XYZ file of N, CA, C and O in Angstrom:
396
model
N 15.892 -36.827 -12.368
C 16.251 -37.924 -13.236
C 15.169 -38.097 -14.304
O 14.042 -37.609 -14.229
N 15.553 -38.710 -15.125
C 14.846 -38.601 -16.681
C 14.108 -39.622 -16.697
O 14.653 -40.716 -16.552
N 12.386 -39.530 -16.913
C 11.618 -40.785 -16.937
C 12.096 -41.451 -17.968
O 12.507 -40.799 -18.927
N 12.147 -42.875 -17.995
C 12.268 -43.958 -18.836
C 11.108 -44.223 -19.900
O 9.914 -44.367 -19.637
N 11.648 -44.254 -21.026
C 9.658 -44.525 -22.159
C 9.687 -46.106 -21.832
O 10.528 -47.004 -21.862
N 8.224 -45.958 -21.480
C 7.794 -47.247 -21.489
C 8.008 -48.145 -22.748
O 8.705 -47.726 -23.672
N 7.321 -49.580 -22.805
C 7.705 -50.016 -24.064
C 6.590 -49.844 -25.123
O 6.885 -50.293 -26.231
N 5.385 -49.290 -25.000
C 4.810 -48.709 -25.991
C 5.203 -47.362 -26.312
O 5.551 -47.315 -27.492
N 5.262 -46.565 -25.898
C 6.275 -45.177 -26.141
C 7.332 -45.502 -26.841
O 7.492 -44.952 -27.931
N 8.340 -46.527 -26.335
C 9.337 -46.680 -27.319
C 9.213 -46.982 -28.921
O 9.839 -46.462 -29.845
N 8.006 -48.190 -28.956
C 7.709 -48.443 -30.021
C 6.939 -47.440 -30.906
O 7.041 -47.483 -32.131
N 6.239 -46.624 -30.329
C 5.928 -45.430 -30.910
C 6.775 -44.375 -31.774
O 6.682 -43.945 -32.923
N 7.544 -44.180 -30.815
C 8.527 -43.335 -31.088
C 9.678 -44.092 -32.316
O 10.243 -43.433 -33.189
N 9.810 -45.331 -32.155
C 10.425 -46.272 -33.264
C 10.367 -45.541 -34.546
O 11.172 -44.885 -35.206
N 8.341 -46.108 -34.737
C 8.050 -45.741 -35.677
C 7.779 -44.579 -36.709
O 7.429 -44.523 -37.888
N 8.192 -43.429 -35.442
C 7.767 -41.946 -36.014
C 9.363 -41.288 -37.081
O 9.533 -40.310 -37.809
N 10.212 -42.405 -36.655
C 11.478 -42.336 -36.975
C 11.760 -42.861 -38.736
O 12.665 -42.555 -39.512
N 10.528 -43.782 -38.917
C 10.760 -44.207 -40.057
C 9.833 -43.908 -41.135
O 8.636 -44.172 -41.252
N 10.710 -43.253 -41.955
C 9.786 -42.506 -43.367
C 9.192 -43.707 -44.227
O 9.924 -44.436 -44.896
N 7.618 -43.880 -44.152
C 6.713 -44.813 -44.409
C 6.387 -44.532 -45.610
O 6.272 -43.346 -45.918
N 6.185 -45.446 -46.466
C 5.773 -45.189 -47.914
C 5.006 -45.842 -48.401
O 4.657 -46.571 -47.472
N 4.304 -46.200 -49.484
C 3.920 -47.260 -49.880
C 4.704 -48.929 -49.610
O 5.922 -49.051 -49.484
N 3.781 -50.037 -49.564
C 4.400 -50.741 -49.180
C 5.492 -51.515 -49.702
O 6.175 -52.353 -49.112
N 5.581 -51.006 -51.221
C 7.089 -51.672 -52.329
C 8.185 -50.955 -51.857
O 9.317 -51.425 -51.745
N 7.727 -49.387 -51.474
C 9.119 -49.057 -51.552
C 9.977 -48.949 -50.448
O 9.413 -49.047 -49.358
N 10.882 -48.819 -50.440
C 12.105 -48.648 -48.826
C 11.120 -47.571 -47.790
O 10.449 -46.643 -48.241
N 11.208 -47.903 -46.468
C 10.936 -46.907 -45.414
C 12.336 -46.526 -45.274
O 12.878 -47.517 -44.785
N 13.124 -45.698 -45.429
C 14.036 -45.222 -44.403
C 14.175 -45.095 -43.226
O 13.172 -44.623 -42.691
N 15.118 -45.344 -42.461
C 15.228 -44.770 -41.241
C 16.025 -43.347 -41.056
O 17.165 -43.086 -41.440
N 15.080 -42.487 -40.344
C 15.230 -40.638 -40.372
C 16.438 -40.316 -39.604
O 16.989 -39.242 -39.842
N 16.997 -41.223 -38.579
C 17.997 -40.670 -37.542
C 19.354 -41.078 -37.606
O 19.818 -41.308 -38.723
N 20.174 -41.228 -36.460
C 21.328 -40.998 -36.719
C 21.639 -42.855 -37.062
O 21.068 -43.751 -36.441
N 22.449 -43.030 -37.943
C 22.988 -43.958 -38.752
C 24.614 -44.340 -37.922
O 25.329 -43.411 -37.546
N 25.011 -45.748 -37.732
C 25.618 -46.656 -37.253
C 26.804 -46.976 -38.289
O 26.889 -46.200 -39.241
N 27.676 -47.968 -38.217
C 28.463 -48.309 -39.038
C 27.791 -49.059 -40.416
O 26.733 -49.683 -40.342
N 28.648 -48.891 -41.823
C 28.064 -49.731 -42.635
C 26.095 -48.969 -43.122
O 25.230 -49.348 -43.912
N 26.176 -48.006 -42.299
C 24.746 -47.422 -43.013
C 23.747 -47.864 -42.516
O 22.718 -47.408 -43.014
N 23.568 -48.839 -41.434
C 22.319 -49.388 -40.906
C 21.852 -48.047 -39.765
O 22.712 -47.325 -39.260
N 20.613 -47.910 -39.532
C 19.819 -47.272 -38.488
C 20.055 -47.151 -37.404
O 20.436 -48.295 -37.156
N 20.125 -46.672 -36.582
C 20.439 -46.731 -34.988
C 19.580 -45.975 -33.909
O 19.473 -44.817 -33.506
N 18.875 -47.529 -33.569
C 17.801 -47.348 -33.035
C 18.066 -47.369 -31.725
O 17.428 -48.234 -31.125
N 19.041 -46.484 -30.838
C 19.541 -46.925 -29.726
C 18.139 -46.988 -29.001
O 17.710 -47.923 -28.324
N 17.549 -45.844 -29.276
C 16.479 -46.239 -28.100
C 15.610 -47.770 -27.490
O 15.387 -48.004 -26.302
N 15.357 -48.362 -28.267
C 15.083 -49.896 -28.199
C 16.385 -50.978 -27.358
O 16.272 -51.920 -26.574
N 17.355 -50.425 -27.857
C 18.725 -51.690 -27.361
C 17.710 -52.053 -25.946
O 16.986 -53.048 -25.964
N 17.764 -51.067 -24.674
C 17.189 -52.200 -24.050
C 16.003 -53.351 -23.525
O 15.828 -54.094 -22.560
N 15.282 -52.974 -24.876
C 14.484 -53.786 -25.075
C 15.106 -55.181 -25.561
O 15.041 -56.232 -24.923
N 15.599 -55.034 -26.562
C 16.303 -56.198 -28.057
C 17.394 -56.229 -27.691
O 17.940 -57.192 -28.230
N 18.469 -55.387 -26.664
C 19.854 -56.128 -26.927
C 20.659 -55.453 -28.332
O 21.853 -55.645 -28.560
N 19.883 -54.757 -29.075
C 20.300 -54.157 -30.839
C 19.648 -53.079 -30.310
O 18.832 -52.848 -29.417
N 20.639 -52.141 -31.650
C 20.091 -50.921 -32.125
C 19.809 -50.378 -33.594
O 19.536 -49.225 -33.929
N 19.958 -51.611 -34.447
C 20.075 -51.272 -35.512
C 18.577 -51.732 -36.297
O 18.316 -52.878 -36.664
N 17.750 -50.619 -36.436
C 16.368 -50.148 -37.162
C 16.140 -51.117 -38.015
O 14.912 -51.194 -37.978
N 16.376 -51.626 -38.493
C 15.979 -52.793 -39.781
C 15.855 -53.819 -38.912
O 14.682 -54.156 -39.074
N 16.445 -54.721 -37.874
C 16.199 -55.429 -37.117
C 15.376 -55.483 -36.292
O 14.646 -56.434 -36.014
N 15.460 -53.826 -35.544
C 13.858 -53.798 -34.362
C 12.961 -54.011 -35.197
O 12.353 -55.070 -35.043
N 12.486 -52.986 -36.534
C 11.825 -53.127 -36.804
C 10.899 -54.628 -37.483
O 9.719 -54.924 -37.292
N 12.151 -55.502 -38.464
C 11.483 -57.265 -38.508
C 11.205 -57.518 -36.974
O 10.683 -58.627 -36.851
N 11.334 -57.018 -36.027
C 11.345 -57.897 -34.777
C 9.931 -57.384 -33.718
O 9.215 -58.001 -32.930
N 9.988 -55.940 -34.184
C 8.222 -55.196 -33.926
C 7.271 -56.368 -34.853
O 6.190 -56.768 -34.421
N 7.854 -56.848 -36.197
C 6.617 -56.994 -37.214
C 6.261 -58.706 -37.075
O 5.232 -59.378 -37.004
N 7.724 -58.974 -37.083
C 7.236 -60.633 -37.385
C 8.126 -61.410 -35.374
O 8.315 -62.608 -35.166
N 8.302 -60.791 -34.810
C 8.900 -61.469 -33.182
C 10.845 -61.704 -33.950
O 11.499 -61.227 -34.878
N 11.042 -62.673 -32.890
C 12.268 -62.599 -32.855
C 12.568 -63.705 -33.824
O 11.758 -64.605 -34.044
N 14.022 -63.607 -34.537
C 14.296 -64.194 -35.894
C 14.272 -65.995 -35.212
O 14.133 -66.473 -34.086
N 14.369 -66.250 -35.831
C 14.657 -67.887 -35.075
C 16.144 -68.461 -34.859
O 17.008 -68.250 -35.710
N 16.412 -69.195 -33.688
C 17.755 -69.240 -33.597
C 18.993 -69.810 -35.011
O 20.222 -69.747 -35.015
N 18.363 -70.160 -35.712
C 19.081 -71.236 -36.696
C 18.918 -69.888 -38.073
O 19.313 -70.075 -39.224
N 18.308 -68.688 -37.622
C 18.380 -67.682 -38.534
C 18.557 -66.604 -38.011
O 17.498 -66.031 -37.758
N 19.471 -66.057 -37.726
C 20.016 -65.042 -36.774
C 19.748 -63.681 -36.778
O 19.315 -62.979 -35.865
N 20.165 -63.293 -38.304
C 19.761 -62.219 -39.173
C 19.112 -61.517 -39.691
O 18.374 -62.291 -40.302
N 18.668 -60.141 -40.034
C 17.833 -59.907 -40.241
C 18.514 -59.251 -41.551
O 19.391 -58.388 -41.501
N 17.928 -59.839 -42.814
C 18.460 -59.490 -44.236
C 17.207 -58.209 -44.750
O 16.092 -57.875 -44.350
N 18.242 -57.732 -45.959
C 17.203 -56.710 -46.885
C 17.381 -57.538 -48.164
O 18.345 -58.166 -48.601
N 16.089 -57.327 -48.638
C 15.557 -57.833 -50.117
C 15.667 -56.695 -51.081
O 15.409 -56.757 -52.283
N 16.054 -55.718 -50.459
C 16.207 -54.482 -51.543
C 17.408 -53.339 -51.040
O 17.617 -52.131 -51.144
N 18.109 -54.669 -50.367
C 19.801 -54.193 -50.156
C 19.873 -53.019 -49.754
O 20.999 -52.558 -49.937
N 18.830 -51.992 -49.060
C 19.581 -50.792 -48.801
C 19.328 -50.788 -47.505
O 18.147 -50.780 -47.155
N 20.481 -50.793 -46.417
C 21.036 -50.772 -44.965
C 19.839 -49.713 -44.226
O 19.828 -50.028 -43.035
N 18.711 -48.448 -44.500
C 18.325 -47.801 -44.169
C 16.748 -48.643 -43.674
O 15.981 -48.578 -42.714
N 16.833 -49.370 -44.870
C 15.390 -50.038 -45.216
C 14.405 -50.461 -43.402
O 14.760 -51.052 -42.382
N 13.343 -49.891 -43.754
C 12.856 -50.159 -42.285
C 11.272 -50.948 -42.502
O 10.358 -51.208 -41.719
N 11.448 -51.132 -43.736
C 9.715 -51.598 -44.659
C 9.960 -53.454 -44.066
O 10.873 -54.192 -44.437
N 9.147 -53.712 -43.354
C 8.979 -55.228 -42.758
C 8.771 -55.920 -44.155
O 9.508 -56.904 -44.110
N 8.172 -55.898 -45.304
C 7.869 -56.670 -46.270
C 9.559 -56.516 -47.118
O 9.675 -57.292 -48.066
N 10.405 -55.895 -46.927
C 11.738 -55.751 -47.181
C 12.542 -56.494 -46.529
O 13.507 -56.808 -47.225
N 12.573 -57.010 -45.255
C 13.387 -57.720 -44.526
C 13.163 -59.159 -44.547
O 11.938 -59.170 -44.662
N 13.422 -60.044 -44.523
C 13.709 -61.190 -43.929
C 15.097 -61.946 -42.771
O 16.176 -61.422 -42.493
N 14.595 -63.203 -42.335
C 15.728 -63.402 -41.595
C 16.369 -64.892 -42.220
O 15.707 -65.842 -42.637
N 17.685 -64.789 -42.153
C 18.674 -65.570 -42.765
C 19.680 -65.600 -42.017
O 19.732 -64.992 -40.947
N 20.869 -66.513 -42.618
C 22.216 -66.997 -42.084
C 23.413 -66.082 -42.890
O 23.285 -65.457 -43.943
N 24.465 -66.204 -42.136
C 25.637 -65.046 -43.240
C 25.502 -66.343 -44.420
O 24.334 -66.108 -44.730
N 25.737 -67.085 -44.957
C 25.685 -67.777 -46.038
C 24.529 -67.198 -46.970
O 24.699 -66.722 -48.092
N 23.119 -67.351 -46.179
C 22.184 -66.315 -46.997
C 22.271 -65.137 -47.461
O 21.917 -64.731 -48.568
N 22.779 -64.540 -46.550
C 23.354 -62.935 -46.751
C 24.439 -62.734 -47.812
O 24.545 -61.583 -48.235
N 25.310 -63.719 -48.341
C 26.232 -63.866 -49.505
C 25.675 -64.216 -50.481
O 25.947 -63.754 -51.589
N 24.781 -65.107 -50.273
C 24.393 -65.811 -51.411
C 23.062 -64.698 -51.885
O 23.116 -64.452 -53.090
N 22.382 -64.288 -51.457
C 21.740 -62.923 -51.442
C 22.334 -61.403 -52.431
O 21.937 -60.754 -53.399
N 23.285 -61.388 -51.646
C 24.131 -60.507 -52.899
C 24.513 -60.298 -53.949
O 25.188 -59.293 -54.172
């Protein structure tokens, strides 16, 4: 049977996934992609419950969104984006009004 990655391994491995750049521009996420273009970070789900890379990753950088902000938005609209200074967390109203 297949050892389990611990949760620093996981987070390791998170990050080796995401093409790092300077800090303006988009990180991508390198692997296989989900509906709608977001990241899919299955490996984490059972950590977070999610698999989608833009979320672990606000949730590695800044903890978990707050309940009254559910979401984890992009400031530079592209679904791949894995750059923590790119994300914030918001409401679907934010997320429209955002657009």
């Amino acid at each position: 049977m297949a050892r389990k990655k611990t949760y620093d391994q996981a987070v390791a491995a998170f990050w080796k996934n995401v093409d790092s750049k300077e800090n303006d521009e988009c990180w991508n996420w390198k692997r296989s992609v989900v509906s709608h273009g977001y990241g899919n970070a299955w490996s984490m789900k059972r950590f977070y419950g999610t698999a989608v890379a833009s979320r672990i990753a606000y949730i590695l950088t800044y903890g978990l969104p707050k309940n009254e902000k559910p979401l984890v938005l992009h400031k530079c609209d592209n679904p791949l984006c894995c750059n923590p200074s790119h994300l914030f967390a918001g409401t679907h109203n934010d997320n429209m009004n955002d657009m």
